Short mmCIF file of C-alpha atoms in Angstrom, two decimals:
data_model
loop_
_atom_site.label_atom_id
_atom_site.label_comp_id
_atom_site.label_asym_id
_atom_site.label_seq_id
_atom_site.Cartn_x
_atom_site.Cartn_y
_atom_site.Cartn_z
CA MET A 1 64.39 -34.93 133.41
CA THR A 2 68.08 -34.23 131.97
CA THR A 3 69.00 -33.80 128.46
CA THR A 4 72.29 -34.49 126.63
CA PRO A 5 73.76 -31.06 125.11
CA ALA A 6 74.14 -30.97 121.64
CA ILE A 7 77.43 -31.48 120.03
CA TRP A 8 78.34 -28.56 118.21
CA GLU A 9 80.83 -28.76 115.37
CA PRO A 10 83.40 -25.84 114.89
CA LEU A 11 81.70 -23.41 112.41
CA GLU A 12 83.66 -23.31 109.08
CA PRO A 13 86.00 -20.43 108.58
CA ALA A 14 84.73 -17.11 107.23
CA LEU A 15 84.71 -17.20 103.46
CA SER A 16 88.02 -15.89 101.99
CA VAL A 17 88.61 -14.63 98.44
CA ARG A 18 90.42 -17.67 97.39
CA GLN A 19 87.37 -19.62 98.62
CA VAL A 20 84.76 -17.38 96.66
CA LEU A 21 86.99 -17.90 93.37
CA THR A 22 86.32 -21.71 93.74
CA LEU A 23 82.60 -21.52 93.97
CA GLU A 24 80.91 -23.36 91.18
CA ARG A 25 79.14 -20.30 89.84
CA VAL A 26 82.08 -18.21 89.98
CA LEU A 27 83.99 -20.68 88.04
CA ALA A 28 81.51 -20.58 85.31
CA GLY A 29 83.04 -17.01 84.81
CA GLU A 30 86.62 -18.08 84.23
CA PRO A 31 88.18 -15.98 87.04
CA GLU A 32 91.75 -14.85 86.59
CA VAL A 33 93.82 -13.26 89.32
CA VAL A 34 95.67 -10.54 87.77
CA ALA A 35 96.94 -8.75 91.01
CA GLY A 36 97.49 -9.20 94.71
CA ALA A 37 97.70 -12.98 94.42
CA SER A 38 99.38 -13.24 97.78
CA HIS A 39 96.33 -11.63 99.59
CA LEU A 40 93.63 -14.13 98.50
CA ASP A 41 93.01 -15.38 102.16
CA ARG A 42 91.39 -12.15 103.11
CA PRO A 43 87.91 -12.72 104.61
CA VAL A 44 84.77 -11.47 102.62
CA ARG A 45 82.36 -10.06 104.70
CA TRP A 46 79.94 -8.88 102.12
CA VAL A 47 79.57 -8.70 98.31
CA HIS A 48 78.85 -5.22 96.74
CA VAL A 49 78.26 -4.08 93.18
CA ALA A 50 79.48 -0.53 92.41
CA GLU A 51 80.82 1.40 89.57
CA ALA A 52 81.55 4.85 90.78
CA ALA A 53 85.24 6.10 91.03
CA ASP A 54 84.63 7.07 94.67
CA VAL A 55 83.04 3.77 95.84
CA GLY A 56 85.41 3.70 98.90
CA VAL A 57 82.97 6.00 100.87
CA MET A 58 80.08 3.51 100.53
CA LEU A 59 81.97 0.78 102.09
CA SER A 60 82.98 -0.35 105.65
CA GLY A 61 85.63 -3.08 105.01
CA GLY A 62 85.66 -6.55 103.92
CA GLU A 63 83.64 -6.27 100.99
CA MET A 64 84.38 -7.88 97.58
CA VAL A 65 83.45 -5.30 94.97
CA LEU A 66 82.04 -6.31 91.69
CA THR A 67 82.28 -3.99 88.64
CA THR A 68 82.05 -3.95 84.97
CA GLY A 69 83.98 -0.59 84.84
CA VAL A 70 81.56 1.05 82.47
CA LEU A 71 82.12 4.41 84.23
CA LEU A 72 85.90 4.01 84.19
CA ALA A 73 86.72 3.20 80.77
CA GLY A 74 88.72 5.66 79.06
CA ASP A 75 89.83 7.48 82.01
CA GLU A 76 92.98 6.06 83.48
CA GLU A 77 92.83 8.51 86.50
CA LYS A 78 89.42 7.41 87.61
CA GLN A 79 90.58 3.71 87.15
CA ALA A 80 93.61 4.26 89.59
CA GLU A 81 91.49 6.33 92.04
CA TYR A 82 88.84 3.52 91.95
CA VAL A 83 91.54 0.93 93.20
CA ARG A 84 92.80 3.36 95.59
CA SER A 85 89.50 4.12 97.13
CA LEU A 86 88.89 0.38 97.51
CA HIS A 87 92.12 0.08 99.28
CA ARG A 88 91.58 2.96 101.57
CA ALA A 89 88.23 1.26 102.51
CA ASP A 90 89.77 -2.06 103.47
CA ALA A 91 87.80 -3.91 100.59
CA ALA A 92 88.49 -7.57 100.41
CA ALA A 93 89.16 -7.74 96.65
CA VAL A 94 87.82 -6.35 93.38
CA VAL A 95 86.31 -8.25 90.65
CA LEU A 96 86.18 -6.86 87.03
CA GLY A 97 83.79 -8.35 84.56
CA LEU A 98 85.45 -8.18 80.98
CA GLY A 99 83.24 -6.95 78.28
CA ARG A 100 82.33 -4.01 76.25
CA ALA A 101 84.03 -1.45 78.69
CA PHE A 102 87.29 -3.59 79.17
CA PRO A 103 88.08 -6.53 76.78
CA ALA A 104 91.21 -7.21 78.91
CA ALA A 105 92.40 -6.41 82.27
CA PRO A 106 93.36 -2.53 82.40
CA ASP A 107 97.02 -2.09 83.18
CA VAL A 108 96.59 0.81 85.35
CA MET A 109 93.93 -0.92 87.67
CA ARG A 110 96.13 -3.86 87.56
CA ARG A 111 99.37 -1.87 88.50
CA ALA A 112 97.43 0.17 91.07
CA ALA A 113 95.92 -3.18 92.74
CA GLU A 114 99.45 -4.59 92.92
CA ARG A 115 100.86 -1.82 94.77
CA CYS A 116 98.26 -1.66 97.16
CA GLY A 117 98.09 -5.47 97.67
CA LEU A 118 94.60 -5.58 96.79
CA PRO A 119 93.43 -8.82 94.92
CA MET A 120 92.08 -8.26 91.57
CA VAL A 121 90.23 -10.67 89.58
CA VAL A 122 88.82 -10.50 85.97
CA LEU A 123 86.19 -12.58 84.70
CA HIS A 124 86.73 -13.73 81.14
CA ARG A 125 82.98 -14.99 80.36
CA PRO A 126 79.84 -12.93 80.87
CA PHE A 127 78.75 -13.51 84.38
CA PRO A 128 75.44 -12.13 86.09
CA PHE A 129 76.70 -10.55 89.30
CA ALA A 130 73.46 -11.30 91.01
CA GLU A 131 74.21 -15.03 91.13
CA LEU A 132 77.42 -14.32 92.71
CA THR A 133 75.89 -12.04 95.06
CA GLU A 134 73.18 -14.34 96.08
CA GLU A 135 75.50 -17.24 96.49
CA VAL A 136 78.01 -15.60 98.65
CA GLN A 137 75.55 -13.77 100.83
CA SER A 138 73.48 -16.57 101.61
CA ARG A 139 76.42 -18.54 103.01
CA LEU A 140 77.50 -15.55 105.09
CA VAL A 141 74.00 -15.07 106.34
CA ARG A 142 73.82 -18.94 107.00
CA ARG A 143 77.25 -18.33 109.02
CA LYS A 144 75.73 -15.68 110.92
CA PHE A 145 72.80 -17.36 112.00
CA ALA A 146 74.88 -20.48 112.99
CA ALA A 147 77.30 -18.20 115.16
CA VAL A 148 74.37 -16.75 116.86
CA SER A 149 72.93 -20.15 117.45
CA LEU A 150 76.13 -21.28 118.94
CA SER A 151 76.72 -18.31 121.10
CA GLU A 152 73.31 -18.70 122.76
CA ALA A 153 73.86 -22.46 123.12
CA VAL A 154 77.27 -21.94 124.76
CA ARG A 155 75.80 -19.28 127.12
CA THR A 156 72.65 -21.42 128.16
CA GLU A 157 74.88 -24.36 128.90
CA LEU A 158 77.25 -22.73 130.80
CA THR A 159 74.68 -20.68 132.69
CA ALA A 160 72.83 -23.93 133.83
CA LEU A 161 76.21 -25.48 135.05
CA ILE A 162 76.85 -22.53 137.08
CA THR A 163 73.23 -22.56 138.67
CA ALA A 164 73.83 -26.18 139.17
CA GLY A 165 77.12 -25.40 141.35
CA ALA A 166 79.38 -26.98 139.00
CA PRO A 167 83.09 -26.68 139.72
CA LEU A 168 85.54 -24.44 137.44
CA GLN A 169 86.66 -27.67 135.85
CA ARG A 170 83.26 -28.53 134.53
CA LEU A 171 82.94 -25.26 132.77
CA LEU A 172 86.30 -25.61 131.22
CA ASP A 173 85.54 -28.96 129.91
CA GLU A 174 82.17 -27.59 128.26
CA VAL A 175 84.19 -24.72 126.62
CA ALA A 176 87.07 -27.31 125.39
CA ARG A 177 84.09 -29.59 123.97
CA HIS A 178 82.74 -26.48 121.97
CA SER A 179 86.17 -25.29 120.86
CA ALA A 180 87.69 -28.34 120.08
CA CYS A 181 90.97 -27.04 121.39
CA PRO A 182 93.03 -26.83 124.57
CA VAL A 183 91.64 -24.40 127.00
CA VAL A 184 93.84 -22.53 129.56
CA VAL A 185 92.75 -20.12 132.47
CA THR A 186 95.56 -18.02 133.87
CA ASN A 187 95.83 -15.06 136.44
CA LEU A 188 97.84 -11.97 135.19
CA ALA A 189 101.10 -13.56 135.91
CA HIS A 190 100.39 -16.14 133.36
CA ARG A 191 100.02 -18.69 136.19
CA VAL A 192 97.80 -21.48 135.00
CA LEU A 193 94.67 -21.94 137.18
CA GLY A 194 92.79 -24.44 135.23
CA THR A 195 92.95 -26.34 131.90
CA ALA A 196 90.62 -28.54 129.79
CA GLY A 197 90.99 -30.52 126.44
CA GLU A 198 92.70 -33.64 125.26
CA ARG A 199 95.47 -34.40 127.68
CA PRO A 200 98.31 -34.84 125.27
CA ALA A 201 97.27 -31.51 123.64
CA VAL A 202 97.16 -29.67 126.84
CA ASP A 203 100.57 -31.06 128.04
CA ASP A 204 102.17 -30.00 124.58
CA VAL A 205 100.71 -26.38 125.51
CA LEU A 206 102.02 -26.50 129.04
CA ARG A 207 105.39 -27.85 128.41
CA ASP A 208 106.75 -24.33 127.78
CA TRP A 209 103.92 -22.54 129.11
CA GLU A 210 105.28 -19.26 130.29
CA ARG A 211 107.53 -18.55 127.40
CA ILE A 212 104.73 -19.35 124.93
CA ALA A 213 102.17 -17.02 126.87
CA ARG A 214 104.65 -14.16 126.88
CA GLN A 215 105.56 -14.65 123.41
CA ALA A 216 102.00 -14.72 122.13
CA GLY A 217 101.29 -11.57 123.87
CA GLY A 218 98.19 -9.94 123.05
CA THR A 219 97.96 -11.17 119.48
CA GLU A 220 95.70 -13.86 118.14
CA GLY A 221 97.89 -15.78 115.54
CA ASP A 222 97.82 -19.29 114.95
CA GLY A 223 94.44 -19.89 116.68
CA TRP A 224 95.52 -18.37 120.06
CA ILE A 225 92.38 -16.28 121.17
CA ARG A 226 92.26 -14.88 124.53
CA ALA A 227 89.43 -13.10 126.59
CA GLU A 228 90.11 -10.99 129.64
CA LEU A 229 88.50 -12.01 133.16
CA GLY A 230 87.59 -9.66 135.60
CA GLY A 231 84.87 -7.03 136.73
CA ARG A 232 84.28 -3.53 138.10
CA GLY A 233 87.00 -2.03 136.26
CA GLU A 234 89.74 -4.59 137.56
CA ARG A 235 91.14 -7.50 135.47
CA TRP A 236 92.41 -10.57 137.52
CA GLY A 237 93.01 -13.30 134.74
CA ARG A 238 92.26 -14.53 131.13
CA ILE A 239 91.02 -17.52 129.43
CA VAL A 240 92.84 -18.68 126.19
CA LEU A 241 91.89 -20.97 123.31
CA CYS A 242 95.14 -22.44 122.26
CA GLY A 243 95.34 -23.47 118.58
CA TYR A 244 91.52 -22.97 117.78
CA ARG A 245 91.19 -24.17 114.30
CA GLY A 246 87.78 -22.29 113.30
CA ASP A 247 87.69 -18.74 112.03
CA THR A 248 89.01 -15.96 114.53
CA ALA A 249 85.55 -14.42 114.74
CA THR A 250 83.82 -17.60 116.07
CA GLY A 251 86.78 -18.25 118.32
CA ARG A 252 86.66 -14.80 119.93
CA LEU A 253 82.58 -15.25 120.45
CA LEU A 254 83.51 -18.80 122.30
CA ALA A 255 86.19 -17.09 124.31
CA ASP A 256 83.84 -14.21 125.13
CA ARG A 257 81.11 -16.39 125.96
CA ALA A 258 83.41 -18.49 128.41
CA ALA A 259 84.70 -15.41 130.00
CA GLU A 260 81.25 -14.10 130.81
CA ALA A 261 80.59 -17.48 132.52
CA LEU A 262 83.84 -17.66 134.30
CA VAL A 263 83.42 -14.10 135.83
CA LEU A 264 79.94 -15.14 136.97
CA HIS A 265 81.14 -18.32 138.37
CA ARG A 266 83.87 -16.50 140.45
CA MET A 267 81.36 -13.84 141.61
CA LEU A 268 79.09 -16.41 142.86
CA GLY A 269 81.79 -18.22 144.88
CA GLY A 270 82.78 -20.89 142.18
CA GLY A 271 80.70 -23.72 143.73
CA ALA A 272 83.40 -24.18 146.27
CA ALA A 273 84.73 -22.60 149.48
CA CYS A 274 88.40 -22.37 147.74
CA SER A 275 89.91 -20.02 145.06
CA TRP A 276 90.71 -21.27 141.94
CA GLU A 277 94.26 -21.10 142.56
CA GLU A 278 93.75 -23.22 145.52
CA GLN A 279 91.68 -25.71 143.33
CA SER A 280 94.50 -25.79 140.81
CA ALA A 281 97.17 -26.74 143.56
CA GLN A 282 94.52 -29.34 144.95
CA SER A 283 94.11 -30.96 141.72
CA LEU A 284 97.77 -31.11 140.91
CA LEU A 285 98.77 -32.48 144.34
CA THR A 286 95.96 -34.76 144.62
CA ASP A 287 97.11 -36.51 141.23
CA LEU A 288 100.59 -36.59 142.45
CA VAL A 289 99.64 -38.35 145.81
CA SER A 290 97.24 -40.81 144.13
CA GLY A 291 99.81 -41.92 141.58
CA VAL A 292 97.03 -42.63 139.11
CA VAL A 293 98.89 -39.98 136.62
CA PRO A 294 102.61 -40.65 136.31
CA ALA A 295 104.49 -37.70 137.41
CA ARG A 296 106.24 -37.14 134.33
CA GLN A 297 102.97 -36.37 132.89
CA LEU A 298 102.19 -33.90 135.57
CA LEU A 299 105.38 -32.04 135.17
CA PRO A 300 104.04 -29.45 132.72
CA ARG A 301 101.34 -28.60 134.84
CA ALA A 302 103.45 -28.22 137.83
CA ARG A 303 105.85 -25.82 135.93
CA ALA A 304 102.67 -23.98 134.37
CA ALA A 305 101.04 -23.40 137.85
CA GLY A 306 104.20 -21.77 138.81
CA LEU A 307 106.12 -24.35 140.69
CA PRO A 308 110.04 -24.22 140.02
CA VAL A 309 111.05 -27.40 138.75
CA ASN A 310 114.63 -27.41 137.17
CA ARG A 311 117.54 -28.31 139.55
CA ARG A 312 115.25 -28.20 142.76
CA THR A 313 115.05 -30.08 145.78
CA PHE A 314 111.61 -31.25 146.67
CA VAL A 315 110.42 -31.41 150.35
CA PRO A 316 107.05 -33.29 150.57
CA LEU A 317 105.09 -32.17 153.94
CA VAL A 318 101.72 -33.03 155.19
CA VAL A 319 100.09 -31.02 158.07
CA ARG A 320 97.42 -32.32 160.17
CA ASP A 321 94.55 -29.85 160.82
CA GLY A 322 96.04 -27.29 158.87
CA ASP A 323 94.51 -24.17 157.39
CA THR A 324 94.92 -23.83 153.69
CA PRO A 325 95.04 -20.14 153.27
CA ARG A 326 97.12 -19.76 156.28
CA LEU A 327 99.68 -22.14 154.94
CA ASP A 328 99.69 -20.63 151.79
CA ARG A 329 100.11 -17.00 153.29
CA LEU A 330 102.90 -18.53 155.49
CA LEU A 331 104.82 -19.82 152.29
CA ARG A 332 104.62 -16.37 150.86
CA LEU A 333 105.61 -14.68 153.84
CA LEU A 334 108.75 -16.98 154.31
CA GLY A 335 109.55 -16.58 150.73
CA LEU A 336 109.35 -20.44 150.29
CA PRO A 337 108.04 -21.43 146.74
CA GLY A 338 105.52 -24.23 146.86
CA LEU A 339 102.13 -25.52 146.60
CA VAL A 340 99.33 -26.04 149.12
CA ALA A 341 96.38 -28.20 148.79
CA GLU A 342 93.71 -29.79 151.06
CA LEU A 343 93.66 -33.68 150.76
CA ALA A 344 91.30 -35.25 152.95
CA ASP A 345 90.49 -36.14 156.59
CA GLY A 346 91.97 -32.99 157.59
CA ALA A 347 95.42 -33.48 155.88
CA THR A 348 96.82 -30.56 153.94
CA ALA A 349 99.84 -31.28 151.59
CA VAL A 350 102.54 -28.90 151.17
CA LEU A 351 105.19 -29.50 148.55
CA LEU A 352 108.21 -27.22 148.84
CA SER A 353 110.49 -26.44 145.90
CA LEU A 354 114.02 -25.11 146.97
CA PRO A 355 117.21 -24.31 145.39
CA ARG A 356 119.57 -27.27 145.89
CA ASP A 357 122.24 -25.31 147.85
CA GLN A 358 119.89 -24.49 150.68
CA ASP A 359 119.21 -26.68 153.78
CA ALA A 360 115.98 -28.39 153.27
CA GLY A 361 115.81 -29.87 156.75
CA ALA A 362 116.32 -26.46 158.41
CA LEU A 363 113.76 -24.78 156.27
CA ALA A 364 111.28 -27.35 156.92
CA ALA A 365 111.74 -27.10 160.55
CA HIS A 366 111.58 -23.28 160.52
CA PHE A 367 108.24 -23.64 158.40
CA ALA A 368 107.00 -25.99 161.33
CA ALA A 369 107.79 -23.55 163.96
CA ARG A 370 106.42 -20.55 162.43
CA LEU A 371 103.13 -22.40 161.62
CA ARG A 372 102.70 -23.36 165.34
CA THR A 373 103.21 -19.94 166.12
CA GLU A 374 100.93 -18.37 163.58
CA SER A 375 98.07 -21.03 164.48
CA GLY A 376 98.74 -20.96 168.25
CA ARG A 377 98.66 -24.86 168.36
CA ALA A 378 101.80 -26.25 170.02
CA ARG A 379 100.96 -29.76 168.93
CA THR A 380 100.12 -29.15 165.32
CA VAL A 381 101.56 -32.18 163.42
CA VAL A 382 104.05 -31.48 160.44
CA ALA A 383 104.90 -34.85 158.84
CA ALA A 384 107.84 -34.58 156.03
CA ALA A 385 109.56 -37.28 153.78
CA ASP A 386 112.95 -36.99 152.88
CA PRO A 387 113.89 -34.69 150.34
CA ARG A 388 113.73 -35.54 146.74
CA VAL A 389 115.80 -34.08 144.02
CA VAL A 390 114.05 -36.20 141.05
CA TRP A 391 110.71 -35.02 140.29
CA ASP A 392 109.40 -38.86 139.61
CA ASP A 393 110.10 -39.27 143.23
CA VAL A 394 107.88 -36.68 144.58
CA PRO A 395 104.53 -38.77 144.56
CA ALA A 396 106.35 -41.49 146.90
CA GLY A 397 107.55 -38.83 149.00
CA LEU A 398 104.10 -37.02 149.49
CA ARG A 399 102.36 -40.43 150.14
CA GLU A 400 105.24 -41.21 152.85
CA ALA A 401 104.35 -37.83 154.36
CA ARG A 402 100.84 -38.56 154.30
CA HIS A 403 101.55 -41.96 156.01
CA VAL A 404 103.70 -40.41 158.84
CA ALA A 405 100.87 -37.71 159.67
CA ASP A 406 98.17 -40.36 159.68
CA ALA A 407 100.36 -42.73 162.02
CA VAL A 408 100.50 -40.02 164.81
CA ALA A 409 97.29 -38.22 164.17
CA ASP A 410 95.41 -39.55 166.89
CA SER A 411 98.28 -39.88 169.41
CA ALA A 412 100.13 -36.59 169.06
CA ALA A 413 99.07 -35.14 172.26
CA ALA A 414 100.56 -38.20 174.08
CA LEU A 415 103.74 -38.35 172.18
CA ASP A 416 106.95 -36.41 172.42
CA LEU A 417 107.24 -35.70 168.86
CA PRO A 418 109.91 -33.52 167.15
CA PRO A 419 108.70 -30.18 165.29
CA VAL A 420 108.93 -32.06 161.95
CA VAL A 421 107.93 -35.69 162.10
CA ARG A 422 109.46 -38.35 159.74
CA LEU A 423 109.17 -42.11 159.15
CA ARG A 424 111.99 -42.87 161.61
CA ASP A 425 109.97 -40.94 164.43
CA VAL A 426 106.70 -43.14 164.06
CA HIS A 427 108.47 -46.60 164.71
CA LEU A 428 105.92 -49.49 165.40
CA ARG A 429 102.75 -47.05 165.07
CA GLY A 430 103.99 -46.57 161.31
CA LEU A 431 104.59 -50.25 160.56
CA ILE A 432 101.06 -50.97 162.10
CA ARG A 433 99.27 -48.54 160.04
CA LEU A 434 101.01 -49.98 156.89
CA LEU A 435 99.48 -53.31 157.85
CA ARG A 436 96.04 -52.20 159.15
CA ASP A 437 94.30 -53.81 156.12
CA ASP A 438 95.80 -57.20 156.49
CA PRO A 439 93.05 -59.77 157.81
CA HIS A 440 95.45 -61.42 160.08
CA VAL A 441 96.38 -58.17 161.81
CA GLN A 442 92.68 -57.31 162.08
CA SER A 443 91.85 -60.81 163.51
CA PHE A 444 94.69 -60.26 166.14
CA ALA A 445 93.43 -56.85 167.23
CA GLU A 446 89.97 -58.14 167.67
CA ARG A 447 91.14 -61.21 169.60
CA GLU A 448 93.42 -59.20 171.91
CA LEU A 449 90.93 -56.51 172.77
CA ASP A 450 87.58 -58.46 172.53
CA GLY A 451 86.85 -57.63 176.36
CA LEU A 452 86.98 -53.70 175.73
CA LEU A 453 85.44 -53.39 172.25
CA CYS A 454 81.69 -52.78 173.16
CA GLU A 455 80.63 -49.20 173.38
CA THR A 456 80.13 -49.25 177.13
CA GLU A 457 83.84 -49.80 177.73
CA GLU A 458 85.11 -46.76 175.66
CA ASP A 459 86.38 -45.09 178.68
CA LEU A 460 88.45 -48.01 179.73
CA LEU A 461 89.76 -48.38 176.07
CA SER A 462 90.63 -44.75 176.28
CA VAL A 463 92.59 -45.17 179.61
CA LEU A 464 94.47 -48.00 178.22
CA ARG A 465 95.52 -46.04 174.99
CA THR A 466 97.09 -43.24 177.01
CA TYR A 467 98.70 -45.70 179.66
CA LEU A 468 100.44 -47.59 176.93
CA ALA A 469 101.42 -44.44 174.83
CA THR A 470 103.10 -42.72 177.92
CA GLY A 471 105.21 -46.06 178.42
CA ARG A 472 102.91 -47.07 181.13
CA ASN A 473 103.33 -43.96 183.37
CA LYS A 474 100.69 -44.09 185.85
CA SER A 475 101.13 -40.55 187.08
CA ARG A 476 101.20 -39.15 183.59
CA THR A 477 97.90 -41.15 182.84
CA ALA A 478 96.22 -40.12 185.87
CA GLN A 479 97.05 -36.48 184.92
CA LEU A 480 95.80 -36.53 181.35
CA HIS A 481 92.35 -38.08 182.43
CA HIS A 482 91.78 -35.89 185.34
CA VAL A 483 91.50 -38.89 188.00
CA SER A 484 93.17 -39.64 191.28
CA ARG A 485 95.87 -42.37 191.10
CA PRO A 486 93.66 -44.71 193.07
CA ALA A 487 90.90 -44.28 190.72
CA LEU A 488 93.30 -45.06 187.89
CA TYR A 489 94.72 -48.16 189.44
CA ARG A 490 90.91 -49.47 189.75
CA ARG A 491 90.38 -48.95 186.11
CA LEU A 492 93.73 -50.52 185.11
CA GLU A 493 92.62 -53.62 187.30
CA SER A 494 89.36 -53.54 185.47
CA ILE A 495 91.17 -53.55 182.00
CA GLN A 496 93.19 -56.42 182.99
CA VAL A 497 90.51 -58.57 184.41
CA ARG A 498 88.48 -57.89 180.97
CA LEU A 499 91.23 -58.76 178.77
CA GLY A 500 92.92 -61.55 180.92
CA VAL A 501 96.43 -59.89 180.89
CA ASP A 502 98.97 -58.72 183.10
CA LEU A 503 99.96 -55.08 182.08
CA ASP A 504 103.17 -55.31 184.27
CA ASP A 505 104.34 -58.03 182.09
CA PHE A 506 106.24 -56.32 179.15
CA GLU A 507 105.56 -59.06 176.52
CA GLN A 508 101.74 -58.96 177.35
CA ALA A 509 101.43 -55.33 177.56
CA ALA A 510 103.25 -55.04 174.10
CA SER A 511 100.85 -57.46 172.70
CA VAL A 512 98.08 -55.34 173.85
CA HIS A 513 99.81 -52.09 172.59
CA ILE A 514 100.17 -53.55 169.17
CA ALA A 515 96.55 -54.68 168.98
CA LEU A 516 95.42 -51.32 170.15
CA LEU A 517 97.58 -49.40 167.31
CA ALA A 518 96.07 -51.75 164.73
CA HIS A 519 92.54 -51.23 166.00
CA ASP A 520 93.08 -47.37 166.02
CA ALA A 521 94.62 -47.52 162.65
CA GLN A 522 91.66 -49.60 161.23
CA GLN A 523 89.20 -46.78 162.38
CA GLN A 524 91.03 -44.08 160.59
#
């Protein structure tokens, strides 16, 4: 049985001095700020009643101190020292109840508080301090319990996702749901490895990511809250909550719980065979190829992923049976900026981003030659589209390269292909692949090949495929199938009988060849 996780609202910000002064019970005491008015947004961690002049030694910071000043009356030095000790202890504010000891705010305390930047408030009407203490501290306790509950809920939900083998993106989506702000995971070089949150808000963050990330540095201003990712004494990334609207303490809690989960996720293999860097590139290139998301909207993600995009020439490539880590290493070895991602059916996309003064064709050919050397496969297919200088044209280029790679996928060994295959190199094969889903083409293929489409005739179909792909070269076909020429002649004769054609007739052979190309394209 599955349960829907609770939707957690962000916790209210911690009580500030300003907020405490607006509480109904406090307003009954007619509070007046007489010093430190520009510091009223200080958070109040606790409320403490104290009269002693050396009160600071009893504090740990963030307290709102309440006093009647009964032990300070008549001694200006004690009054000044009282304020100074609160300042040294980093108190949030001092509240003085006017009455028998002080009918009005004492100038010495007021001036000292102003110099220290310590908010000083006087209460003009008699006011039971116990009510203020009860009101504020009950609110603070409720917040603490809510924070603990939120912390445990986030940890439990993220751990459950990891146990279920969820991918990185699923974890980040959960963190974004709790934090209600964009979430970004980066490596130490600020390269974005993953994002989550409302797409427009995420795009706003990524639009100038490198500058924003470096400018933010290690601070947590304006809701930018980060937690380091790493283990065993080594850092390898960070998670950032971008523009978190709750209080900083709760944001840190969420970031810390998220960081714990992400470190565990990575240690356990991430629910996938590829690294976060590879998953990031795969998500971006898959979205580009699919065309579901407009290229313009993907530009911030590409820039944040470390791909140079300003005044560049983009070279879309698709490699058949490529090894993604090897391709990525080869790009780094050759000093070629780009992204690598596995698509599907053994195809791997490579998007190069080159300076416009470089020869894109020569670099693509050099890349293909080195790939064949590195992989030890002389017939590795590297398909390319013409270079693009406009980012919006990149998706069409990737789809074109994918089409070219698919068009020669099954016949690369029998074809005399250049190091980098382009659309002009696939000729009829490329056209047939584009039309493979047309019902008329499907019907034509079945009609022409009807005598060879049963399972028992697969061997003859294979011979026919090789014979036509080699330009009806009988010697080459016999060699590739490891049979004698007489044995090949018998098979060709059997093929002609079953199909009712004469393969020596150019038009009939061309018709069968087109049908076979269509049949093979439909099987992919």
